[in-house]
PDB file of C-alpha atoms in Angstrom:
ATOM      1  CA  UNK A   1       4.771  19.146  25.302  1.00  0.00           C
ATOM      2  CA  UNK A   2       4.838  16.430  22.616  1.00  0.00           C
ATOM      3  CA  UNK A   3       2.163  16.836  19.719  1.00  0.00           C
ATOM      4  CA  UNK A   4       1.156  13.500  19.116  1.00  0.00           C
ATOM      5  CA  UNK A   5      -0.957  13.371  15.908  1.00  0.00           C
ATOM      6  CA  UNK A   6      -1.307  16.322  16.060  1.00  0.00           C
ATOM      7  CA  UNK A   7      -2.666  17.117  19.830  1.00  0.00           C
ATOM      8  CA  UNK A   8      -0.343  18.131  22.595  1.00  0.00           C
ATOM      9  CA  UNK A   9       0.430  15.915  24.835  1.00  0.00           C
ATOM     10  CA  UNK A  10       2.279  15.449  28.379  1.00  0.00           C
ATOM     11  CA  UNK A  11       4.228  13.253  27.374  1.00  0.00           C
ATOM     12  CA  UNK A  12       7.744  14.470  27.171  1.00  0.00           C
ATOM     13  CA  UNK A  13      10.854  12.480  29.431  1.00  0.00           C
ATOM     14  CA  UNK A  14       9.096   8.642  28.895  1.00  0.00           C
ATOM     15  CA  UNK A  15       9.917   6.309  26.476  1.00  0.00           C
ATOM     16  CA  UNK A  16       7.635   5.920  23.263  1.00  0.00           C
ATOM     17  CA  UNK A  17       6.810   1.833  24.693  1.00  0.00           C
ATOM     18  CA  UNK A  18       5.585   3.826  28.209  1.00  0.00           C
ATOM     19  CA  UNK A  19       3.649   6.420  26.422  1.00  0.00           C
ATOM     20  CA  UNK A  20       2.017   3.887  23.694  1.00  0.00           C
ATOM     21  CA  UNK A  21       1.347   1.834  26.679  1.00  0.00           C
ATOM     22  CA  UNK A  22      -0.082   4.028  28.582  1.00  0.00           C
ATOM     23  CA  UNK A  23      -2.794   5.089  25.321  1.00  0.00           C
ATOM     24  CA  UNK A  24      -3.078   1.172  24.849  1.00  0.00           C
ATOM     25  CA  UNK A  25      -1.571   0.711  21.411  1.00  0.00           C
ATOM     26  CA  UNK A  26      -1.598  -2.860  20.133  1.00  0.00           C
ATOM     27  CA  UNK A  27       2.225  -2.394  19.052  1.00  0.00           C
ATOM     28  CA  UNK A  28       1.835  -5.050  16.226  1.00  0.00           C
ATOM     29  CA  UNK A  29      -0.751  -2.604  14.591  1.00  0.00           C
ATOM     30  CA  UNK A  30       0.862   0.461  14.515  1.00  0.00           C
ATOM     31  CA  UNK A  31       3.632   2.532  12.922  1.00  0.00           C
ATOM     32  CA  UNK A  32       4.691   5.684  14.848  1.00  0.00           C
ATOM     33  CA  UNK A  33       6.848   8.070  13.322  1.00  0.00           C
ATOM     34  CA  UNK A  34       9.023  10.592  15.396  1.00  0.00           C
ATOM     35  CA  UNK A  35       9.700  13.922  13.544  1.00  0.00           C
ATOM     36  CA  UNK A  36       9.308  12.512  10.019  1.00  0.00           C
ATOM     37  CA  UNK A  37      11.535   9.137  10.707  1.00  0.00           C
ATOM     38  CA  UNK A  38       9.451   5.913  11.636  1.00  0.00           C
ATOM     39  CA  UNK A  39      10.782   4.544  14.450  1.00  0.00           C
ATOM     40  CA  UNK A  40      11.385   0.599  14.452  1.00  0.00           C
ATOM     41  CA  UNK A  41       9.711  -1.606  17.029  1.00  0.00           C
ATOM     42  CA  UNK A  42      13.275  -2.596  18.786  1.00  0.00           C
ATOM     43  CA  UNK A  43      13.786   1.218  19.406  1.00  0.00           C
ATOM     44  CA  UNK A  44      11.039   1.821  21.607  1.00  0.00           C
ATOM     45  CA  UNK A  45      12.108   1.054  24.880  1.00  0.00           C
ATOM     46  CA  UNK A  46      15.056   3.275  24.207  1.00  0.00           C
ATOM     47  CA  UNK A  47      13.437   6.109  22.814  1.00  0.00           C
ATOM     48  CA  UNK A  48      12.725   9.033  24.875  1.00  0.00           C
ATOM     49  CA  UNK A  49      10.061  11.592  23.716  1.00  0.00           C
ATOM     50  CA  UNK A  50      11.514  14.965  24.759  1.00  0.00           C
ATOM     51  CA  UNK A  51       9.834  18.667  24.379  1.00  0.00           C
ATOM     52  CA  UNK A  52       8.946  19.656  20.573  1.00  0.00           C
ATOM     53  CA  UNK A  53       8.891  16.544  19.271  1.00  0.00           C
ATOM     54  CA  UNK A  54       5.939  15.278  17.049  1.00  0.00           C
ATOM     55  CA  UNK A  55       4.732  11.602  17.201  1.00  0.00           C
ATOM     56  CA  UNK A  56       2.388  10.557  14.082  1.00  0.00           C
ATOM     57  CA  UNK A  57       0.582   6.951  15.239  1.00  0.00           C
ATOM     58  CA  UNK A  58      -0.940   5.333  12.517  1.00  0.00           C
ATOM     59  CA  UNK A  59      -2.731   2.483  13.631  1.00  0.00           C
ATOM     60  CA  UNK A  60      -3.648  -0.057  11.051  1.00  0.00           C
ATOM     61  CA  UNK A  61      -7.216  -1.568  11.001  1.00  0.00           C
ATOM     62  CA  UNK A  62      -8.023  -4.816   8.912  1.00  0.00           C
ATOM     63  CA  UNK A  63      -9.383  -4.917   5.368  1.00  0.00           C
ATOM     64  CA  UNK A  64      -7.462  -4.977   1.843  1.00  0.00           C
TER      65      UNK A  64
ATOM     66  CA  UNK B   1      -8.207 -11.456 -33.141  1.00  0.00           C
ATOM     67  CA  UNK B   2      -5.147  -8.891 -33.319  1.00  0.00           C
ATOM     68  CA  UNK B   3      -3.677  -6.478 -31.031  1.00  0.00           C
ATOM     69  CA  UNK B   4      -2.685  -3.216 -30.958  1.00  0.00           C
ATOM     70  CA  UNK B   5       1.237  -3.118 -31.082  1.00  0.00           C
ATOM     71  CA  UNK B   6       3.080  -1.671 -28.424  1.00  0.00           C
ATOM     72  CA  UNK B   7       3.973   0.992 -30.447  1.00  0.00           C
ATOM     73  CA  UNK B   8       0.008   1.910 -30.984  1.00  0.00           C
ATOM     74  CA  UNK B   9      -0.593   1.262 -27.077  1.00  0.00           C
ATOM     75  CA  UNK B  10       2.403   3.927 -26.349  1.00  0.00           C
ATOM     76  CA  UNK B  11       1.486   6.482 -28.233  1.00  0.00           C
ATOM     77  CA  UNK B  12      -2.580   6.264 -26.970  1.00  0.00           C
ATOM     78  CA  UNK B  13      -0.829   6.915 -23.357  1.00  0.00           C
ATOM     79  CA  UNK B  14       1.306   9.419 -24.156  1.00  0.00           C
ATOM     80  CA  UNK B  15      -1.540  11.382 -26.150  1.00  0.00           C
ATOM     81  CA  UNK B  16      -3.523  11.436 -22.813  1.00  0.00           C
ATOM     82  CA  UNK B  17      -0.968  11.744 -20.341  1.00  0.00           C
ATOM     83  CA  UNK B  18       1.614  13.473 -21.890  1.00  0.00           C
ATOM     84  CA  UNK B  19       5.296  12.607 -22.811  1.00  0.00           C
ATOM     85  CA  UNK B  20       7.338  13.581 -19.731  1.00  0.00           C
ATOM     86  CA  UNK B  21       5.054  11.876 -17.815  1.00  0.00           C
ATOM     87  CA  UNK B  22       4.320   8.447 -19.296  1.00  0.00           C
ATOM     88  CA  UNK B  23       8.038   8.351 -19.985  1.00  0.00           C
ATOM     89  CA  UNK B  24       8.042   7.883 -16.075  1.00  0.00           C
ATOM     90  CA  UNK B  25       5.320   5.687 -16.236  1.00  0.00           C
ATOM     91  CA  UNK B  26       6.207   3.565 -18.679  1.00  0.00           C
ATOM     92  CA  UNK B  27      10.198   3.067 -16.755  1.00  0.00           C
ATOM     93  CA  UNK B  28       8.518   2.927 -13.303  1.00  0.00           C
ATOM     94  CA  UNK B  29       8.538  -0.365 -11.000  1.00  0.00           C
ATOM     95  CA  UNK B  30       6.052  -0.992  -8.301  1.00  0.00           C
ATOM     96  CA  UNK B  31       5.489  -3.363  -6.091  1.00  0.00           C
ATOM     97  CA  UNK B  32       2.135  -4.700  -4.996  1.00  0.00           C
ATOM     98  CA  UNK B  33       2.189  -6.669  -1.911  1.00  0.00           C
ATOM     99  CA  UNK B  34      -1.505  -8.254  -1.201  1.00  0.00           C
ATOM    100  CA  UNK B  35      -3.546  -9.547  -4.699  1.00  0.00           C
ATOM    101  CA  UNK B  36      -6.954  -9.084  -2.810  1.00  0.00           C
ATOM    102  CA  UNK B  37      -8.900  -6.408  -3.344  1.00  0.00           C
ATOM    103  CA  UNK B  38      -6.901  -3.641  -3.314  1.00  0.00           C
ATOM    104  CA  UNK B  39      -3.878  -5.203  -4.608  1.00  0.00           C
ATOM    105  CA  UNK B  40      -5.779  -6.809  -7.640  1.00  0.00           C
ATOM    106  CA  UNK B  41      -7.557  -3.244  -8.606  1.00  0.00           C
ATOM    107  CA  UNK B  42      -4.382  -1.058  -8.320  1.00  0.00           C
ATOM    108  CA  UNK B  43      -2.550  -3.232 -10.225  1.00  0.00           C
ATOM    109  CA  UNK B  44      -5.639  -3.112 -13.097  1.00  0.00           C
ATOM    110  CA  UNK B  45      -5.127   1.276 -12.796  1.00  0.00           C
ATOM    111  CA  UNK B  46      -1.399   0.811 -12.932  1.00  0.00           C
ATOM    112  CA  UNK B  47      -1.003  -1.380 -16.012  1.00  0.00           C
ATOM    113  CA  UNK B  48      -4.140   0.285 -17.784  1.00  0.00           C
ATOM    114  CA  UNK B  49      -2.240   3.906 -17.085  1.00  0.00           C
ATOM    115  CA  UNK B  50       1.316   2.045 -18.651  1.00  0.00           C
ATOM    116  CA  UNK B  51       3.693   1.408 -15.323  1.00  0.00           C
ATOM    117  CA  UNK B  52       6.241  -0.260 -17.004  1.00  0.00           C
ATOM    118  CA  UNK B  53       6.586  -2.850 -14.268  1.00  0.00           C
ATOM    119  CA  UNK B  54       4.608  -4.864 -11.414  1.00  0.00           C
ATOM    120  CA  UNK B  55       5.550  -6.964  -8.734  1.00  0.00           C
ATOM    121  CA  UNK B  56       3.038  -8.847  -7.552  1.00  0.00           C
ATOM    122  CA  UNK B  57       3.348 -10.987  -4.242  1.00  0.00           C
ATOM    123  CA  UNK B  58       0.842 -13.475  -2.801  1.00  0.00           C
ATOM    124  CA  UNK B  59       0.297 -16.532  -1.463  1.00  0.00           C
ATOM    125  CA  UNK B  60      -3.401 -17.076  -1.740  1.00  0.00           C
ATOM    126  CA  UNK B  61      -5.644 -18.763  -4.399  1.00  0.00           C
ATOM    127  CA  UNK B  62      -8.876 -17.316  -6.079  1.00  0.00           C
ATOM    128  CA  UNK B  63     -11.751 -18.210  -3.950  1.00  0.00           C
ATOM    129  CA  UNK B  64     -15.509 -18.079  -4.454  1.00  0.00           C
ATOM    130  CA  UNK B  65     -15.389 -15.241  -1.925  1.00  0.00           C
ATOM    131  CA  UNK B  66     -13.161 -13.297  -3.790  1.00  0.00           C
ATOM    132  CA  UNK B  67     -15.492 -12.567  -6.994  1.00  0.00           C
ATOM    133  CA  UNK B  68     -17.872  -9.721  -5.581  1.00  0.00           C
ATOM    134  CA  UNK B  69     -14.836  -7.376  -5.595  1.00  0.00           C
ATOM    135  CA  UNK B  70     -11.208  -8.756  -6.191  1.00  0.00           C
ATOM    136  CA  UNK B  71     -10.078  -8.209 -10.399  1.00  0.00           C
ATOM    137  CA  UNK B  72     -10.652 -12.318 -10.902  1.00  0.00           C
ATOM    138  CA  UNK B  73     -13.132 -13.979 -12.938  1.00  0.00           C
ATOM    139  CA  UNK B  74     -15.218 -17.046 -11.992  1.00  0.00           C
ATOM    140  CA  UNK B  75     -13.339 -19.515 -14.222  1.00  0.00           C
ATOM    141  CA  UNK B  76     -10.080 -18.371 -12.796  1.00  0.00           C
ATOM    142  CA  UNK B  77     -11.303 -19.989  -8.918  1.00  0.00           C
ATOM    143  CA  UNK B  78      -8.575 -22.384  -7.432  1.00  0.00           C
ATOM    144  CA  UNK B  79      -5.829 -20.538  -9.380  1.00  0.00           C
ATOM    145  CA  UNK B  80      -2.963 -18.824  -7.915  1.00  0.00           C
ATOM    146  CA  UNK B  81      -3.607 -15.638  -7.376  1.00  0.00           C
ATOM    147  CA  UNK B  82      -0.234 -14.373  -8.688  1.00  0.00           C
ATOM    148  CA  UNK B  83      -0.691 -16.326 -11.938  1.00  0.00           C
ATOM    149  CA  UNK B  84      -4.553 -15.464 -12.603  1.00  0.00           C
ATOM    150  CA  UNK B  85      -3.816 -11.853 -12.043  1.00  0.00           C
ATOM    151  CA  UNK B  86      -0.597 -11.981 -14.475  1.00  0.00           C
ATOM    152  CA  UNK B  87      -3.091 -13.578 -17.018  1.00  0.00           C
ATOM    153  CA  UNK B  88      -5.641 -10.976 -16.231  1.00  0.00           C
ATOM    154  CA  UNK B  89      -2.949  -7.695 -16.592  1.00  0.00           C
ATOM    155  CA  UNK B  90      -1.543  -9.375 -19.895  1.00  0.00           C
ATOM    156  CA  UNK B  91      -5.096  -9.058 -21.495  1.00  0.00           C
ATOM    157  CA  UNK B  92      -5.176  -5.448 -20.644  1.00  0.00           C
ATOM    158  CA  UNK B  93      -1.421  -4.516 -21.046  1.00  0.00           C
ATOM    159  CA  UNK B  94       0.151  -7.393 -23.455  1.00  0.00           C
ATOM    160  CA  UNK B  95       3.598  -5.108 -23.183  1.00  0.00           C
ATOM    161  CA  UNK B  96       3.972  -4.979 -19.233  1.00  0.00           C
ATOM    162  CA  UNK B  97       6.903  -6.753 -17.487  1.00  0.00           C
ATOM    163  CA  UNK B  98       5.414  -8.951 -13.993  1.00  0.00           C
ATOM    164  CA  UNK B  99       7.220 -10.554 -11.666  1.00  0.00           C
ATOM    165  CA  UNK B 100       5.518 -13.076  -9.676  1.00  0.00           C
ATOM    166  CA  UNK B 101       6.179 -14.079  -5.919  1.00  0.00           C
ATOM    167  CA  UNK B 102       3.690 -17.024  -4.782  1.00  0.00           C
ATOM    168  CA  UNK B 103       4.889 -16.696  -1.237  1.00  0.00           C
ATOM    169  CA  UNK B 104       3.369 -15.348   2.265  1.00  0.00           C
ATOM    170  CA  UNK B 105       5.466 -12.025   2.908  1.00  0.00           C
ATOM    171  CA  UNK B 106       7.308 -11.976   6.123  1.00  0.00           C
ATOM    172  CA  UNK B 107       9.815  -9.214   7.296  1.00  0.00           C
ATOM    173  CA  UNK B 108      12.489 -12.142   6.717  1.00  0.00           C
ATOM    174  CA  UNK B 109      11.418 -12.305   3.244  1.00  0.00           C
ATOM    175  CA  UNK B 110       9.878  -9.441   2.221  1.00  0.00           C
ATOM    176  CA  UNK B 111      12.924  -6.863   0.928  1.00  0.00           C
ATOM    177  CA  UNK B 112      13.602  -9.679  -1.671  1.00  0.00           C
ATOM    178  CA  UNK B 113      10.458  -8.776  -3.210  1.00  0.00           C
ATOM    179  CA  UNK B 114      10.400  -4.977  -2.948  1.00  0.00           C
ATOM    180  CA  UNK B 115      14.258  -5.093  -3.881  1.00  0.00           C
ATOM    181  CA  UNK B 116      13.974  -3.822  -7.546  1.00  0.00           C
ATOM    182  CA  UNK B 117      10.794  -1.256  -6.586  1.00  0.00           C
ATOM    183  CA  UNK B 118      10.910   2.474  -5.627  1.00  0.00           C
ATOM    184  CA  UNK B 119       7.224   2.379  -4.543  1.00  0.00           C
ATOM    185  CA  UNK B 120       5.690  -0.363  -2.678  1.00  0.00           C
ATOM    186  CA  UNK B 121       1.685  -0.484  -2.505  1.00  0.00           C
ATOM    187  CA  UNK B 122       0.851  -1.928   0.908  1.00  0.00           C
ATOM    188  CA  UNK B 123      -2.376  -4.132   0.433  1.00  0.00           C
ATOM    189  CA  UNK B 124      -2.943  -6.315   3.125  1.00  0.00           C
ATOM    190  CA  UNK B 125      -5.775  -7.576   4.662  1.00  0.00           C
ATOM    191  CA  UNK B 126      -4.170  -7.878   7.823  1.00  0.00           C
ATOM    192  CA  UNK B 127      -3.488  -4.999  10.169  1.00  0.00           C
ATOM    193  CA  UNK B 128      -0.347  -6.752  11.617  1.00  0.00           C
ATOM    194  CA  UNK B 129       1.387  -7.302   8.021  1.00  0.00           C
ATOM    195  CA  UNK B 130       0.380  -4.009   7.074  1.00  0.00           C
ATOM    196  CA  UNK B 131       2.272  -2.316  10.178  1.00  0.00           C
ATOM    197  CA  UNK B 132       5.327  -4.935   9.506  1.00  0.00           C
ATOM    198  CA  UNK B 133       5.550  -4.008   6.017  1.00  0.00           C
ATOM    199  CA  UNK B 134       5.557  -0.106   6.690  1.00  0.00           C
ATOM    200  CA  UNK B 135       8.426  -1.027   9.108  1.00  0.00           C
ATOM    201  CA  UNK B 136      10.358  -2.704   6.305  1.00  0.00           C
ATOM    202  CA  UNK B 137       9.943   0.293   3.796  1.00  0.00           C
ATOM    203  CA  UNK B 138      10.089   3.145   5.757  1.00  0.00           C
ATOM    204  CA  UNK B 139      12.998   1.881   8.140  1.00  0.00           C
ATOM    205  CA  UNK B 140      14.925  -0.226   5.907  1.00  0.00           C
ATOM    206  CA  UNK B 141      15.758   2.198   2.743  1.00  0.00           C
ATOM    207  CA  UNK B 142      15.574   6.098   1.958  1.00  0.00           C
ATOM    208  CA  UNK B 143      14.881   6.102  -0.906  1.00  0.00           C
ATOM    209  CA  UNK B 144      11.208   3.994  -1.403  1.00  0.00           C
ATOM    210  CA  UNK B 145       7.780   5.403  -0.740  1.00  0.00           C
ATOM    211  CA  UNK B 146       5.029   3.374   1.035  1.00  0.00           C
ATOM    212  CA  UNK B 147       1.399   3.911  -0.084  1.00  0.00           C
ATOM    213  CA  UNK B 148      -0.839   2.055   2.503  1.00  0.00           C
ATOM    214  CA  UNK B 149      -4.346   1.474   2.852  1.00  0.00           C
ATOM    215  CA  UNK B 150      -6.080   0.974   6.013  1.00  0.00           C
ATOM    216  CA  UNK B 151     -10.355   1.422   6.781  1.00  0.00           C
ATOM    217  CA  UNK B 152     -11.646   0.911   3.770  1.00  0.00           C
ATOM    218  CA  UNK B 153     -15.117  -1.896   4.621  1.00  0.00           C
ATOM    219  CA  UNK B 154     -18.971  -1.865   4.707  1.00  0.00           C
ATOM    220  CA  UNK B 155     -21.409   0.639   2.913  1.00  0.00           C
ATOM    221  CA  UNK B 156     -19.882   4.135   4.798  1.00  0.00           C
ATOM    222  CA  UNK B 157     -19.426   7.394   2.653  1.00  0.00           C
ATOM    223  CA  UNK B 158     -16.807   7.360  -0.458  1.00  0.00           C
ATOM    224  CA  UNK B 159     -16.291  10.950   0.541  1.00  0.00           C
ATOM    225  CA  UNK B 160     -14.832   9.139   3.880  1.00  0.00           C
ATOM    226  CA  UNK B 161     -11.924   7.526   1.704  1.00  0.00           C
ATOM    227  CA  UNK B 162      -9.143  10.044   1.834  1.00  0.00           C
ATOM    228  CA  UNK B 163      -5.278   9.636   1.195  1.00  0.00           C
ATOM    229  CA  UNK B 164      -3.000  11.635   3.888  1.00  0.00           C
ATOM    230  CA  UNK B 165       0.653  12.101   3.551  1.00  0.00           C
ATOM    231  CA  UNK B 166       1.846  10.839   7.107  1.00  0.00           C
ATOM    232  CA  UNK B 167       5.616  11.746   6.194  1.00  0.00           C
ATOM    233  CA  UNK B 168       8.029  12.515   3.271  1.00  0.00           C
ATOM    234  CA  UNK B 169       7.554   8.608   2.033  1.00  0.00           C
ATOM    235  CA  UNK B 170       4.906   7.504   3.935  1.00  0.00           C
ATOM    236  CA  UNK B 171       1.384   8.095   2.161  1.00  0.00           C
ATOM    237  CA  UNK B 172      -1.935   6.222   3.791  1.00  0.00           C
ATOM    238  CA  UNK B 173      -5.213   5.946   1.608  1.00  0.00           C
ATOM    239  CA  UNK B 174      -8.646   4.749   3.077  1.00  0.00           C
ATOM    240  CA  UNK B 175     -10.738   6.303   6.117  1.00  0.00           C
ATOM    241  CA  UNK B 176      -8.561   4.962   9.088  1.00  0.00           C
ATOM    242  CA  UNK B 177     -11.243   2.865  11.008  1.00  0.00           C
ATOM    243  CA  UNK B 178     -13.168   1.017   8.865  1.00  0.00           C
ATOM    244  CA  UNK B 179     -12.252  -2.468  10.152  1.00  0.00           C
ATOM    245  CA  UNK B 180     -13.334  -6.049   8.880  1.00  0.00           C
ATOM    246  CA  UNK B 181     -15.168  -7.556  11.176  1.00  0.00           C
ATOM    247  CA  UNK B 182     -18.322  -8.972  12.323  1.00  0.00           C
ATOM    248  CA  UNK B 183     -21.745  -7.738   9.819  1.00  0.00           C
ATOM    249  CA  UNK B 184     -18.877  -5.172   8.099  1.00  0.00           C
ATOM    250  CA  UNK B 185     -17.529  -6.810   5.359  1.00  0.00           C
ATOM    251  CA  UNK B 186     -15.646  -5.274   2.222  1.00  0.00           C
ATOM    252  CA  UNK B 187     -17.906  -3.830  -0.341  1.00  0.00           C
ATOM    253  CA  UNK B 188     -16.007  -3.538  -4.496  1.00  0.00           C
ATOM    254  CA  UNK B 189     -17.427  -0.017  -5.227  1.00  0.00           C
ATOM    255  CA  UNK B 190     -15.443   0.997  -1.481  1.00  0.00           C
ATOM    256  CA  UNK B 191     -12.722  -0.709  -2.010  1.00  0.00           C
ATOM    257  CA  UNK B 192     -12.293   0.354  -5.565  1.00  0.00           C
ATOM    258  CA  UNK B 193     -12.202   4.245  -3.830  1.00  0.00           C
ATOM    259  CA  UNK B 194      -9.518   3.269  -1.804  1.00  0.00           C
ATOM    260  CA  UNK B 195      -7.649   1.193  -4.447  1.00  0.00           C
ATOM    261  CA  UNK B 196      -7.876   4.390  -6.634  1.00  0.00           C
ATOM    262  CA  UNK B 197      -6.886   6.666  -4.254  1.00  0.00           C
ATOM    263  CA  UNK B 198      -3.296   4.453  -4.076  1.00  0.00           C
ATOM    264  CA  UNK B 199      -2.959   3.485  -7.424  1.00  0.00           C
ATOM    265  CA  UNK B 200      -3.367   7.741  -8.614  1.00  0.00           C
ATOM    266  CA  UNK B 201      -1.177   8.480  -5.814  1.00  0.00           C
ATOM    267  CA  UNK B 202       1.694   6.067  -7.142  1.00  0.00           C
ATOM    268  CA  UNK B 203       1.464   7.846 -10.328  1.00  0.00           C
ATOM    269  CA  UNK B 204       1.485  11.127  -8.651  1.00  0.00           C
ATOM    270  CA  UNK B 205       4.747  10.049  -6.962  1.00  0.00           C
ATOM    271  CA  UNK B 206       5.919   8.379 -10.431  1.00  0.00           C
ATOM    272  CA  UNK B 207       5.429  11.809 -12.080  1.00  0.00           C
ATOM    273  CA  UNK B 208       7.103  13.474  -9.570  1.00  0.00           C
ATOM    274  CA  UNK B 209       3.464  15.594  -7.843  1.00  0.00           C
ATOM    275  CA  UNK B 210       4.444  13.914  -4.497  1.00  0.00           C
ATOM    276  CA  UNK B 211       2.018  16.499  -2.623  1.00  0.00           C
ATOM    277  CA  UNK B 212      -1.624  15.559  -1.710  1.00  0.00           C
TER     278      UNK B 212
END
């Protein structure tokens, strides 16, 4: 299981692009963060979420 | 018409925030990327509370649709925003140090500006800069905390404006969904909340109460 803000998820043994895919994440919106370290935008095609870890997905909405 | 000195102006912050503290304050350097609405107001709570230093980046110019909330005034319209809120923040703080950048922030561009800042006040109107900017801080140093903003429009609850500590330098203020859009448009008194909740939690970080 990966807890993904918070919720557990199925999600362990894909790739954090196949996951946010899959949840339809605009990736140009978001920031996700992988046990406390944000992951960059190259890195997540070679990312792999595994058991334990904890995704935070902050997805940014217009306004400022 | 006479001034207080800067001497007069420390002391009156130290009385009320104490000396340990506003000693941080006072040597602290933030940057504030985005002069709209947020950006404009936390830089007015930063400079009234004594940060020592602002960097302000923009590219825009006052506009007419700018008054009913951003820290301009009506005879400042067609100015830069960088310069009229320099003008503005000298009137209020004649002692503060600002550094201007009149330029549209792109990840190519943007650690130039943040360079010399160990907190960076994300304040964007647009979702995608805000998530390229979070990239830049958070992946690019160690050492420099983010405070975002994100769902802070329309007439909703101010008890809906919360900050949340994502990570160890990643703080995000406003109520998450909140969006621009059509018949939701950005409303001061909100966007003051939210502009409040980053600007105290920069000088929470400054004086080292980097809980929430």
């Amino acid at each position: 299981m990966v807890k993904v803000n918070g919720k557990p998820e199925d999600a362990a043994g894909r790739t954090l692009a196949q996951y946010l895919k899959e949840k339809s994440f605009d990736f140009k919106r978001i920031a996700a963060e992988l046990n406390g370290d944000i992951v960059p935008k190259a890195q997540y095609d070679t990312t792999v979420l595994r058991d334990g870890d904890e995704l935070e997905v902050v997805s940014f909405v217009g306004g400022g | 018409m006479s001034i207080p000195t800067r001497e007069q102006m420390l002391a009156a912050a130290v009385s009320r925030h104490g000396e340990a503290n506003q000693r941080a304050i006072s040597s602290a350097s933030v940057a504030i990327c985005g002069l709209g609405g947020i950006g404009s107001n936390v830089a007015v709570a930063l400079a009234r509370a004594g940060v020592g230093r602002l960097v302000l980046a923009d590219f825009d110019r006052v506009d007419v649709t700018n008054l009913q909330r951003q820290q301009y005034k009506a005879t400042q319209t067609g100015m830069l925003k960088t310069q009229a809120l320099k003008e503005n923040l000298l009137e209020i703080a004649p002692y503060i140090q600002i550094v201007t950048y009149n330029i549209r922030l792109t990840d190519d561009n943007v650690r130039t500006v943040i360079a010399d800042s160990q907190i960076v006040c994300e304040a964007f109107d647009d979702a995608q800069c805000k998530a390229m900017l979070a990239e830049a801080v958070l992946a690019g140093y160690t050492d420099k905390y983010l405070v975002a903003c994100s769902g802070m429009a329309g007439f909703g609850s101010p008890n809906a404006i919360k900050t949340r500590r994502i990570s160890g330098r990643f703080y995000l203020c406003g109520d998450g969904i909140s969006e621009v859009g059509e018949g939701l448009g950005l409303v001061s008194s909100r966007v003051m909340l939210c502009a409040a909740h980053q600007a105290h939690t920069i000088l929470r970080i400054i004086t080292g109460q980097t809980d929430v």
